[in-house]
mmCIF file of C-alpha atoms in Angstrom:
data_model
loop_
_atom_site.group_PDB
_atom_site.id
_atom_site.type_symbol
_atom_site.label_atom_id
_atom_site.label_comp_id
_atom_site.label_asym_id
_atom_site.label_seq_id
_atom_site.Cartn_x
_atom_site.Cartn_y
_atom_site.Cartn_z
ATOM 1 C CA UNK A 1 0.222 12.652 -23.132
ATOM 2 C CA UNK A 2 3.620 12.555 -20.665
ATOM 3 C CA UNK A 3 5.985 11.442 -18.096
ATOM 4 C CA UNK A 4 7.324 14.123 -15.318
ATOM 5 C CA UNK A 5 10.169 13.475 -13.388
ATOM 6 C CA UNK A 6 11.396 15.438 -10.627
ATOM 7 C CA UNK A 7 14.585 14.887 -8.907
ATOM 8 C CA UNK A 8 15.787 16.798 -5.969
ATOM 9 C CA UNK A 9 13.568 19.854 -7.045
ATOM 10 C CA UNK A 10 14.403 22.689 -4.675
ATOM 11 C CA UNK A 11 13.325 25.841 -4.487
ATOM 12 C CA UNK A 12 14.865 28.741 -2.242
ATOM 13 C CA UNK A 13 13.740 32.390 -1.876
ATOM 14 C CA UNK A 14 15.524 35.691 0.033
ATOM 15 C CA UNK A 15 19.093 35.780 0.509
ATOM 16 C CA UNK A 16 21.616 34.819 3.352
ATOM 17 C CA UNK A 17 19.781 36.951 5.947
ATOM 18 C CA UNK A 18 15.765 36.080 4.883
ATOM 19 C CA UNK A 19 16.407 32.411 3.469
ATOM 20 C CA UNK A 20 13.248 30.295 2.990
ATOM 21 C CA UNK A 21 12.996 26.909 1.650
ATOM 22 C CA UNK A 22 9.819 26.697 -0.120
ATOM 23 C CA UNK A 23 10.479 23.409 -2.007
ATOM 24 C CA UNK A 24 13.427 21.145 -0.477
ATOM 25 C CA UNK A 25 14.493 18.257 -2.423
ATOM 26 C CA UNK A 26 11.391 16.787 -3.845
ATOM 27 C CA UNK A 27 11.624 13.805 -6.087
ATOM 28 C CA UNK A 28 8.659 12.322 -7.783
ATOM 29 C CA UNK A 29 7.647 10.683 -10.758
ATOM 30 C CA UNK A 30 4.322 10.743 -12.552
ATOM 31 C CA UNK A 31 3.466 8.270 -15.039
ATOM 32 C CA UNK A 32 1.875 8.916 -18.452
ATOM 33 C CA UNK A 33 -2.037 9.303 -18.222
ATOM 34 C CA UNK A 34 -1.664 9.607 -14.363
ATOM 35 C CA UNK A 35 -3.297 12.278 -12.176
ATOM 36 C CA UNK A 36 -1.066 12.875 -9.135
ATOM 37 C CA UNK A 37 -2.514 15.217 -6.480
ATOM 38 C CA UNK A 38 -0.069 17.316 -4.211
ATOM 39 C CA UNK A 39 -1.976 17.609 -0.827
ATOM 40 C CA UNK A 40 -1.164 20.132 2.352
ATOM 41 C CA UNK A 41 -1.562 22.793 4.156
ATOM 42 C CA UNK A 42 -0.882 26.340 3.068
ATOM 43 C CA UNK A 43 2.524 27.204 2.859
ATOM 44 C CA UNK A 44 3.989 23.652 2.224
ATOM 45 C CA UNK A 45 5.297 24.385 -0.987
ATOM 46 C CA UNK A 46 2.470 22.453 -3.503
ATOM 47 C CA UNK A 47 2.154 25.427 -5.485
ATOM 48 C CA UNK A 48 5.859 26.639 -5.688
ATOM 49 C CA UNK A 49 6.321 22.992 -6.948
ATOM 50 C CA UNK A 50 3.465 23.096 -9.978
ATOM 51 C CA UNK A 51 5.091 26.474 -10.954
ATOM 52 C CA UNK A 52 8.245 24.898 -11.029
ATOM 53 C CA UNK A 53 7.271 22.035 -13.180
ATOM 54 C CA UNK A 54 5.516 25.194 -15.528
ATOM 55 C CA UNK A 55 8.569 27.059 -15.532
ATOM 56 C CA UNK A 56 7.164 30.071 -13.688
ATOM 57 C CA UNK A 57 9.584 29.787 -11.107
ATOM 58 C CA UNK A 58 13.334 28.953 -12.021
ATOM 59 C CA UNK A 59 14.958 26.239 -9.736
ATOM 60 C CA UNK A 60 17.453 26.781 -7.218
ATOM 61 C CA UNK A 61 18.467 22.876 -7.594
ATOM 62 C CA UNK A 62 17.806 19.676 -9.320
ATOM 63 C CA UNK A 63 16.290 18.589 -12.232
ATOM 64 C CA UNK A 64 12.817 18.563 -13.570
ATOM 65 C CA UNK A 65 12.388 16.192 -17.050
ATOM 66 C CA UNK A 66 9.330 16.238 -19.042
ATOM 67 C CA UNK A 67 9.254 12.767 -21.271
ATOM 68 C CA UNK A 68 13.104 12.340 -20.894
ATOM 69 C CA UNK A 69 13.912 16.193 -21.459
ATOM 70 C CA UNK A 70 15.555 18.208 -18.908
ATOM 71 C CA UNK A 71 13.485 21.373 -18.902
ATOM 72 C CA UNK A 72 15.044 23.572 -15.970
ATOM 73 C CA UNK A 73 16.207 26.062 -18.588
ATOM 74 C CA UNK A 74 13.325 25.436 -21.159
ATOM 75 C CA UNK A 75 10.773 28.830 -21.523
ATOM 76 C CA UNK A 76 7.021 27.597 -20.149
ATOM 77 C CA UNK A 77 5.693 27.887 -23.772
ATOM 78 C CA UNK A 78 8.000 25.240 -24.761
ATOM 79 C CA UNK A 79 7.022 22.705 -22.362
ATOM 80 C CA UNK A 80 3.865 21.718 -23.549
ATOM 81 C CA UNK A 81 2.081 22.444 -20.466
ATOM 82 C CA UNK A 82 -1.296 23.935 -19.693
ATOM 83 C CA UNK A 83 -2.490 25.175 -16.458
ATOM 84 C CA UNK A 84 -5.561 25.609 -15.066
ATOM 85 C CA UNK A 85 -5.824 28.425 -12.335
ATOM 86 C CA UNK A 86 -8.249 29.329 -9.254
ATOM 87 C CA UNK A 87 -9.403 32.177 -10.909
ATOM 88 C CA UNK A 88 -10.170 30.876 -14.270
ATOM 89 C CA UNK A 89 -8.039 33.576 -16.142
ATOM 90 C CA UNK A 90 -10.633 33.619 -18.738
ATOM 91 C CA UNK A 91 -10.118 36.623 -21.230
ATOM 92 C CA UNK A 92 -13.223 38.895 -20.589
ATOM 93 C CA UNK A 93 -13.612 40.562 -24.044
ATOM 94 C CA UNK A 94 -13.767 37.139 -25.560
ATOM 95 C CA UNK A 95 -16.378 34.891 -26.173
ATOM 96 C CA UNK A 96 -16.476 31.218 -24.562
ATOM 97 C CA UNK A 97 -15.961 30.315 -28.298
ATOM 98 C CA UNK A 98 -12.909 32.687 -28.719
ATOM 99 C CA UNK A 99 -11.296 31.843 -25.446
ATOM 100 C CA UNK A 100 -11.292 28.001 -26.424
ATOM 101 C CA UNK A 101 -9.595 28.687 -29.674
ATOM 102 C CA UNK A 102 -7.356 31.416 -28.702
ATOM 103 C CA UNK A 103 -4.413 29.151 -27.675
ATOM 104 C CA UNK A 104 -4.596 27.263 -31.046
ATOM 105 C CA UNK A 105 -4.740 30.663 -33.060
ATOM 106 C CA UNK A 106 -1.585 31.402 -31.047
ATOM 107 C CA UNK A 107 -0.021 28.375 -32.383
ATOM 108 C CA UNK A 108 -1.179 29.180 -35.624
ATOM 109 C CA UNK A 109 -3.229 25.996 -36.059
ATOM 110 C CA UNK A 110 -4.989 25.815 -38.880
ATOM 111 C CA UNK A 111 -8.246 27.218 -38.961
ATOM 112 C CA UNK A 112 -10.190 23.985 -40.215
ATOM 113 C CA UNK A 113 -8.480 21.823 -37.012
ATOM 114 C CA UNK A 114 -9.495 24.965 -34.576
ATOM 115 C CA UNK A 115 -13.064 24.308 -35.285
ATOM 116 C CA UNK A 116 -12.590 20.424 -34.999
ATOM 117 C CA UNK A 117 -11.138 20.664 -31.768
ATOM 118 C CA UNK A 118 -13.572 23.325 -30.022
ATOM 119 C CA UNK A 119 -16.079 21.221 -31.396
ATOM 120 C CA UNK A 120 -15.167 18.476 -29.706
ATOM 121 C CA UNK A 121 -14.067 19.969 -26.345
ATOM 122 C CA UNK A 122 -17.592 21.599 -26.546
ATOM 123 C CA UNK A 123 -19.307 18.458 -26.718
ATOM 124 C CA UNK A 124 -17.206 16.905 -24.196
ATOM 125 C CA UNK A 125 -18.017 19.497 -21.417
ATOM 126 C CA UNK A 126 -21.878 20.475 -22.642
ATOM 127 C CA UNK A 127 -21.345 23.783 -23.220
ATOM 128 C CA UNK A 128 -22.839 24.041 -26.405
ATOM 129 C CA UNK A 129 -25.444 26.923 -25.702
ATOM 130 C CA UNK A 130 -22.526 28.869 -24.037
ATOM 131 C CA UNK A 131 -20.306 29.865 -26.841
ATOM 132 C CA UNK A 132 -21.500 32.979 -27.962
ATOM 133 C CA UNK A 133 -21.478 34.504 -23.887
ATOM 134 C CA UNK A 134 -18.739 36.474 -22.313
ATOM 135 C CA UNK A 135 -17.344 35.506 -19.114
ATOM 136 C CA UNK A 136 -19.131 37.592 -17.227
ATOM 137 C CA UNK A 137 -22.390 36.285 -18.055
ATOM 138 C CA UNK A 138 -21.324 32.586 -17.198
ATOM 139 C CA UNK A 139 -21.759 31.005 -13.581
ATOM 140 C CA UNK A 140 -18.665 30.112 -11.461
ATOM 141 C CA UNK A 141 -19.320 26.293 -12.960
ATOM 142 C CA UNK A 142 -19.648 27.437 -16.345
ATOM 143 C CA UNK A 143 -16.088 29.231 -16.062
ATOM 144 C CA UNK A 144 -14.446 26.251 -14.622
ATOM 145 C CA UNK A 145 -15.815 24.429 -17.335
ATOM 146 C CA UNK A 146 -14.479 26.671 -19.801
ATOM 147 C CA UNK A 147 -10.938 26.898 -18.259
ATOM 148 C CA UNK A 148 -10.960 23.229 -18.395
ATOM 149 C CA UNK A 149 -11.591 23.431 -22.398
ATOM 150 C CA UNK A 150 -9.107 25.911 -23.043
ATOM 151 C CA UNK A 151 -6.638 23.929 -21.088
ATOM 152 C CA UNK A 152 -7.213 20.443 -22.861
ATOM 153 C CA UNK A 153 -8.241 21.910 -26.288
ATOM 154 C CA UNK A 154 -4.658 21.944 -27.636
ATOM 155 C CA UNK A 155 -3.829 18.431 -26.332
ATOM 156 C CA UNK A 156 -0.958 19.325 -23.947
ATOM 157 C CA UNK A 157 1.483 16.791 -22.802
ATOM 158 C CA UNK A 158 0.865 17.913 -19.360
ATOM 159 C CA UNK A 159 -2.281 19.723 -17.581
ATOM 160 C CA UNK A 160 -1.401 21.366 -14.030
ATOM 161 C CA UNK A 161 -4.586 22.058 -11.810
ATOM 162 C CA UNK A 162 -3.989 25.042 -9.163
ATOM 163 C CA UNK A 163 -6.870 24.353 -6.752
ATOM 164 C CA UNK A 164 -9.438 25.177 -9.980
ATOM 165 C CA UNK A 165 -12.498 24.716 -7.685
ATOM 166 C CA UNK A 166 -11.747 26.426 -4.575
ATOM 167 C CA UNK A 167 -13.843 29.143 -5.686
ATOM 168 C CA UNK A 168 -17.123 27.150 -6.245
ATOM 169 C CA UNK A 169 -19.601 26.240 -3.809
ATOM 170 C CA UNK A 170 -19.956 22.743 -2.098
ATOM 171 C CA UNK A 171 -22.078 21.016 -4.368
ATOM 172 C CA UNK A 172 -20.800 22.115 -7.401
ATOM 173 C CA UNK A 173 -17.235 21.272 -6.117
ATOM 174 C CA UNK A 174 -18.477 17.904 -5.979
ATOM 175 C CA UNK A 175 -20.311 17.678 -9.370
ATOM 176 C CA UNK A 176 -16.835 19.459 -10.942
ATOM 177 C CA UNK A 177 -14.633 16.730 -9.540
ATOM 178 C CA UNK A 178 -16.340 14.180 -10.667
ATOM 179 C CA UNK A 179 -16.426 15.863 -14.513
ATOM 180 C CA UNK A 180 -12.752 16.647 -14.041
ATOM 181 C CA UNK A 181 -11.905 12.965 -13.080
ATOM 182 C CA UNK A 182 -14.006 11.578 -16.158
ATOM 183 C CA UNK A 183 -12.642 14.182 -18.563
ATOM 184 C CA UNK A 184 -8.886 12.866 -17.538
ATOM 185 C CA UNK A 185 -9.584 9.311 -17.802
ATOM 186 C CA UNK A 186 -11.019 9.750 -21.414
ATOM 187 C CA UNK A 187 -8.571 12.074 -22.740
ATOM 188 C CA UNK A 188 -5.613 9.669 -21.038
ATOM 189 C CA UNK A 189 -4.488 13.128 -19.588
ATOM 190 C CA UNK A 190 -1.096 13.450 -17.799
ATOM 191 C CA UNK A 191 -1.708 15.999 -14.350
ATOM 192 C CA UNK A 192 -0.348 17.283 -11.555
ATOM 193 C CA UNK A 193 -3.328 18.601 -8.972
ATOM 194 C CA UNK A 194 -2.725 21.052 -6.198
ATOM 195 C CA UNK A 195 -5.111 21.231 -3.479
ATOM 196 C CA UNK A 196 -5.414 21.551 0.441
ATOM 197 C CA UNK A 197 -8.893 20.011 0.483
ATOM 198 C CA UNK A 198 -8.289 16.235 1.246
ATOM 199 C CA UNK A 199 -11.452 14.869 0.278
ATOM 200 C CA UNK A 200 -11.187 16.162 -3.223
ATOM 201 C CA UNK A 201 -7.482 14.635 -3.265
ATOM 202 C CA UNK A 202 -8.666 11.367 -1.920
ATOM 203 C CA UNK A 203 -11.525 11.345 -4.456
ATOM 204 C CA UNK A 204 -9.634 12.387 -7.665
ATOM 205 C CA UNK A 205 -6.084 11.088 -7.383
ATOM 206 C CA UNK A 206 -4.119 8.177 -8.400
ATOM 207 C CA UNK A 207 -1.264 8.854 -6.261
ATOM 208 C CA UNK A 208 -1.419 11.595 -3.262
ATOM 209 C CA UNK A 209 1.834 13.813 -2.484
ATOM 210 C CA UNK A 210 1.550 14.699 1.212
ATOM 211 C CA UNK A 211 3.830 17.848 1.700
ATOM 212 C CA UNK A 212 4.678 19.807 4.971
ATOM 213 C CA UNK A 213 6.922 22.902 4.950
ATOM 214 C CA UNK A 214 8.450 22.252 1.273
ATOM 215 C CA UNK A 215 9.108 18.520 1.943
ATOM 216 C CA UNK A 216 7.351 15.423 0.853
ATOM 217 C CA UNK A 217 5.929 13.419 3.968
ATOM 218 C CA UNK A 218 4.358 10.604 1.993
ATOM 219 C CA UNK A 219 3.808 9.412 -1.571
ATOM 220 C CA UNK A 220 1.010 6.472 -2.085
ATOM 221 C CA UNK A 221 -2.450 5.623 -3.311
ATOM 222 C CA UNK A 222 -5.159 7.068 -1.568
ATOM 223 C CA UNK A 223 -6.455 4.737 0.488
ATOM 224 C CA UNK A 224 -3.017 3.561 1.237
ATOM 225 C CA UNK A 225 -2.113 6.986 2.784
ATOM 226 C CA UNK A 226 -5.300 7.050 4.537
ATOM 227 C CA UNK A 227 -4.941 3.690 6.202
ATOM 228 C CA UNK A 228 -1.034 3.548 6.653
ATOM 229 C CA UNK A 229 0.397 7.299 7.287
ATOM 230 C CA UNK A 230 3.830 7.539 7.320
ATOM 231 C CA UNK A 231 3.978 9.815 10.282
ATOM 232 C CA UNK A 232 1.595 11.360 12.526
ATOM 233 C CA UNK A 233 1.221 14.688 10.308
ATOM 234 C CA UNK A 234 0.316 12.790 7.278
ATOM 235 C CA UNK A 235 -2.252 10.400 9.643
ATOM 236 C CA UNK A 236 -4.060 13.885 11.476
ATOM 237 C CA UNK A 237 -3.866 15.742 8.145
ATOM 238 C CA UNK A 238 -6.162 13.530 6.644
ATOM 239 C CA UNK A 239 -9.742 12.184 7.587
ATOM 240 C CA UNK A 240 -12.950 14.387 9.107
ATOM 241 C CA UNK A 241 -12.840 14.039 11.976
ATOM 242 C CA UNK A 242 -9.059 13.640 11.907
ATOM 243 C CA UNK A 243 -7.472 10.879 13.563
ATOM 244 C CA UNK A 244 -7.490 10.588 17.386
ATOM 245 C CA UNK A 245 -3.863 10.472 19.098
ATOM 246 C CA UNK A 246 -3.578 9.455 22.526
ATOM 247 C CA UNK A 247 -0.391 9.395 24.305
ATOM 248 C CA UNK A 248 0.546 7.124 26.937
ATOM 249 C CA UNK A 249 2.877 4.137 27.561
ATOM 250 C CA UNK A 250 3.702 0.616 26.397
ATOM 251 C CA UNK A 251 3.364 -2.138 29.014
ATOM 252 C CA UNK A 252 3.220 -6.038 29.409
ATOM 253 C CA UNK A 253 0.065 -7.958 29.930
ATOM 254 C CA UNK A 254 -0.407 -11.382 29.978
ATOM 255 C CA UNK A 255 2.630 -11.967 27.831
ATOM 256 C CA UNK A 256 1.346 -9.421 24.958
ATOM 257 C CA UNK A 257 1.971 -5.659 24.659
ATOM 258 C CA UNK A 258 -0.964 -3.295 25.658
ATOM 259 C CA UNK A 259 -1.013 0.360 25.633
ATOM 260 C CA UNK A 260 -1.997 2.056 28.835
ATOM 261 C CA UNK A 261 -3.370 5.541 29.036
ATOM 262 C CA UNK A 262 -5.441 7.117 31.946
ATOM 263 C CA UNK A 263 -6.411 3.836 33.820
ATOM 264 C CA UNK A 264 -7.445 2.209 30.390
ATOM 265 C CA UNK A 265 -5.994 -0.344 28.263
ATOM 266 C CA UNK A 266 -5.852 -1.304 24.737
ATOM 267 C CA UNK A 267 -4.444 -4.249 22.736
ATOM 268 C CA UNK A 268 -1.659 -3.576 20.505
ATOM 269 C CA UNK A 269 -2.677 -5.434 16.973
ATOM 270 C CA UNK A 270 -0.666 -8.612 16.427
ATOM 271 C CA UNK A 271 1.208 -7.218 13.387
ATOM 272 C CA UNK A 272 2.730 -4.840 15.693
ATOM 273 C CA UNK A 273 3.347 -7.066 18.507
ATOM 274 C CA UNK A 274 6.886 -8.270 17.646
ATOM 275 C CA UNK A 275 7.714 -4.403 16.387
ATOM 276 C CA UNK A 276 7.251 -3.100 19.715
ATOM 277 C CA UNK A 277 7.878 -5.800 22.167
ATOM 278 C CA UNK A 278 11.371 -3.990 22.965
ATOM 279 C CA UNK A 279 9.714 -0.759 23.875
ATOM 280 C CA UNK A 280 7.935 -1.647 26.733
ATOM 281 C CA UNK A 281 7.707 1.221 29.591
ATOM 282 C CA UNK A 282 8.380 4.159 26.821
ATOM 283 C CA UNK A 283 5.896 6.553 25.989
ATOM 284 C CA UNK A 284 3.989 5.877 23.072
ATOM 285 C CA UNK A 285 1.293 7.646 20.967
ATOM 286 C CA UNK A 286 -2.124 5.683 19.838
ATOM 287 C CA UNK A 287 -3.413 6.624 16.503
ATOM 288 C CA UNK A 288 -7.122 5.355 15.705
ATOM 289 C CA UNK A 289 -9.632 6.849 13.259
ATOM 290 C CA UNK A 290 -12.706 7.840 14.455
ATOM 291 C CA UNK A 291 -14.588 5.349 12.427
ATOM 292 C CA UNK A 292 -12.938 2.961 14.217
ATOM 293 C CA UNK A 293 -14.178 3.840 17.328
ATOM 294 C CA UNK A 294 -17.620 3.366 19.221
ATOM 295 C CA UNK A 295 -19.292 4.660 22.149
ATOM 296 C CA UNK A 296 -21.249 2.838 24.355
ATOM 297 C CA UNK A 297 -23.225 3.815 27.707
ATOM 298 C CA UNK A 298 -22.391 1.921 30.771
ATOM 299 C CA UNK A 299 -23.081 2.221 34.280
ATOM 300 C CA UNK A 300 -21.141 4.451 36.803
ATOM 301 C CA UNK A 301 -17.099 4.231 35.855
ATOM 302 C CA UNK A 302 -15.769 4.076 39.466
ATOM 303 C CA UNK A 303 -12.380 2.435 39.754
ATOM 304 C CA UNK A 304 -14.062 -0.630 40.982
ATOM 305 C CA UNK A 305 -16.336 -1.557 37.815
ATOM 306 C CA UNK A 306 -16.124 -4.741 35.954
ATOM 307 C CA UNK A 307 -14.766 -4.928 32.503
ATOM 308 C CA UNK A 308 -14.490 -8.261 31.775
ATOM 309 C CA UNK A 309 -16.303 -7.898 28.508
ATOM 310 C CA UNK A 310 -14.160 -4.497 27.703
ATOM 311 C CA UNK A 311 -10.723 -5.784 28.417
ATOM 312 C CA UNK A 312 -8.068 -4.456 26.093
ATOM 313 C CA UNK A 313 -10.534 -2.876 24.227
ATOM 314 C CA UNK A 314 -11.826 0.307 25.598
ATOM 315 C CA UNK A 315 -11.083 3.215 27.981
ATOM 316 C CA UNK A 316 -13.798 4.995 29.946
ATOM 317 C CA UNK A 317 -14.860 8.596 28.540
ATOM 318 C CA UNK A 318 -17.178 11.424 29.355
ATOM 319 C CA UNK A 319 -19.140 12.409 26.688
ATOM 320 C CA UNK A 320 -18.836 16.213 26.120
ATOM 321 C CA UNK A 321 -20.608 16.964 23.191
ATOM 322 C CA UNK A 322 -22.617 15.031 19.958
ATOM 323 C CA UNK A 323 -22.685 16.413 16.280
ATOM 324 C CA UNK A 324 -25.501 15.169 13.924
ATOM 325 C CA UNK A 325 -24.379 15.136 10.336
ATOM 326 C CA UNK A 326 -27.409 13.132 8.533
ATOM 327 C CA UNK A 327 -25.724 10.015 7.586
ATOM 328 C CA UNK A 328 -23.692 10.136 10.727
ATOM 329 C CA UNK A 329 -23.041 11.492 14.265
ATOM 330 C CA UNK A 330 -19.700 12.476 15.792
ATOM 331 C CA UNK A 331 -19.541 11.890 19.347
ATOM 332 C CA UNK A 332 -16.430 14.003 21.110
ATOM 333 C CA UNK A 333 -15.728 12.699 24.623
ATOM 334 C CA UNK A 334 -12.869 12.790 26.844
ATOM 335 C CA UNK A 335 -10.881 10.163 28.727
ATOM 336 C CA UNK A 336 -9.847 10.428 32.726
ATOM 337 C CA UNK A 337 -6.798 12.074 31.913
ATOM 338 C CA UNK A 338 -8.097 14.976 29.436
ATOM 339 C CA UNK A 339 -7.531 13.622 26.149
ATOM 340 C CA UNK A 340 -10.292 14.103 23.665
ATOM 341 C CA UNK A 341 -11.601 10.779 21.896
ATOM 342 C CA UNK A 342 -14.183 11.062 19.027
ATOM 343 C CA UNK A 343 -16.249 8.350 17.477
ATOM 344 C CA UNK A 344 -17.575 8.522 14.297
ATOM 345 C CA UNK A 345 -20.966 6.637 14.486
ATOM 346 C CA UNK A 346 -23.437 5.694 11.641
ATOM 347 C CA UNK A 347 -27.247 6.670 12.095
ATOM 348 C CA UNK A 348 -28.196 3.330 12.444
ATOM 349 C CA UNK A 349 -26.137 2.624 15.338
ATOM 350 C CA UNK A 350 -26.366 6.218 16.876
ATOM 351 C CA UNK A 351 -29.677 5.200 18.663
ATOM 352 C CA UNK A 352 -28.447 2.129 20.020
ATOM 353 C CA UNK A 353 -25.272 3.668 21.356
ATOM 354 C CA UNK A 354 -26.344 7.254 22.315
ATOM 355 C CA UNK A 355 -25.009 9.055 25.477
ATOM 356 C CA UNK A 356 -26.310 12.375 26.455
ATOM 357 C CA UNK A 357 -23.830 14.954 26.501
ATOM 358 C CA UNK A 358 -21.771 14.884 29.975
ATOM 359 C CA UNK A 359 -22.723 11.008 30.347
ATOM 360 C CA UNK A 360 -20.361 8.368 31.419
ATOM 361 C CA UNK A 361 -19.119 5.781 28.451
ATOM 362 C CA UNK A 362 -16.792 3.033 26.836
ATOM 363 C CA UNK A 363 -14.926 4.592 23.969
ATOM 364 C CA UNK A 364 -14.742 0.798 22.169
ATOM 365 C CA UNK A 365 -12.001 0.535 19.880
ATOM 366 C CA UNK A 366 -11.528 -1.881 17.198
ATOM 367 C CA UNK A 367 -8.022 -3.204 17.790
ATOM 368 C CA UNK A 368 -7.167 -3.779 14.151
ATOM 369 C CA UNK A 369 -7.641 -0.217 13.053
ATOM 370 C CA UNK A 370 -4.818 0.979 15.764
ATOM 371 C CA UNK A 371 -1.434 2.708 14.708
ATOM 372 C CA UNK A 372 1.421 3.466 16.802
ATOM 373 C CA UNK A 373 3.278 6.646 16.488
ATOM 374 C CA UNK A 374 6.701 7.674 17.780
ATOM 375 C CA UNK A 375 6.168 10.599 20.716
ATOM 376 C CA UNK A 376 6.253 14.246 18.793
ATOM 377 C CA UNK A 377 4.130 16.070 16.322
ATOM 378 C CA UNK A 378 5.566 14.297 13.627
ATOM 379 C CA UNK A 379 6.124 10.917 15.024
ATOM 380 C CA UNK A 380 6.535 8.166 12.392
ATOM 381 C CA UNK A 381 4.475 5.507 12.228
ATOM 382 C CA UNK A 382 6.074 2.632 14.065
ATOM 383 C CA UNK A 383 4.037 -0.198 11.941
ATOM 384 C CA UNK A 384 6.342 1.239 9.060
ATOM 385 C CA UNK A 385 9.694 0.182 10.933
ATOM 386 C CA UNK A 386 11.588 1.632 13.681
ATOM 387 C CA UNK A 387 10.876 1.868 17.037
ATOM 388 C CA UNK A 388 12.999 5.235 18.045
ATOM 389 C CA UNK A 389 11.409 7.939 20.129
ATOM 390 C CA UNK A 390 11.511 11.808 18.952
ATOM 391 C CA UNK A 391 12.058 14.127 21.831
#
């Protein structure tokens, strides 16, 4: 397999008047046998990064190394890289068996070795009954298996996947990502995988590289990125529904720091007290995952309501709508100042906490699940360090 290192990799399209930085100083290392997912919205530079590694685009600056060899000027065919595309790119006039063997024949691999490798991959993917068919006679999932097989049959040092599951239906996509993960593990394959699908990224990646506007926002293990996002963009991109963001201010309360918003007060977690104590009075954004919010019905939420059991853990809301999704219910509500709060409630708890649309309720926060961000669409997670404020 292979070790891949990108150092300050940059790709610029256009000239002086229409200059577009598609990839902006990306630095990344992929360990031998690791599957790293490049994740981000359309236009973030993830596919261009993949094409730079493959040699299909020429670098503007920086270096790409594969197993310690700088490949900036090395032709794609000499990089020992295989690529699986979204459209499968199978040869329509060849059978499945011929498609699988084609790359090995082009490399003048001995015929007995071709037969052995093809048989090995066919058995691994469970496509023995498809060998005599041509691509037009295959389903989308079958074509994808053949595309995977053609990529790995020659045992490349590195496999590059460019949204290979995007054309499949939801159920088949889940099945294929399980198979792909198993294949990558059993073959010890080093891989870079591009997707905009956060569930796919979380399920497949040993590490995630979250990108935006050509630049890396965060690199880390899936659970680490999900639970400790580096900034508000990462926090909002991962999760369905995405993280709740509430704008408010920090204030002192009983010798501790609390978040205040629309008449509600939420305690700041112990781990963040020291970090934010010098930011009192300043604007701040509170983030919390819908899984960490519950909706509890209550009496009229007038200014005189008692809140003794809800102090520092809840905000008054009015439920706007609910969304039942089988195993859970998404409850959408708004605070008194019009900010949206979404709660993701398990079906087992939904009945006891159900509030009719338009009803008044408390949004109860799991305080330990709170993150605080600097103001602004890309505000840094203050739990990661600084206390500055972006305008």
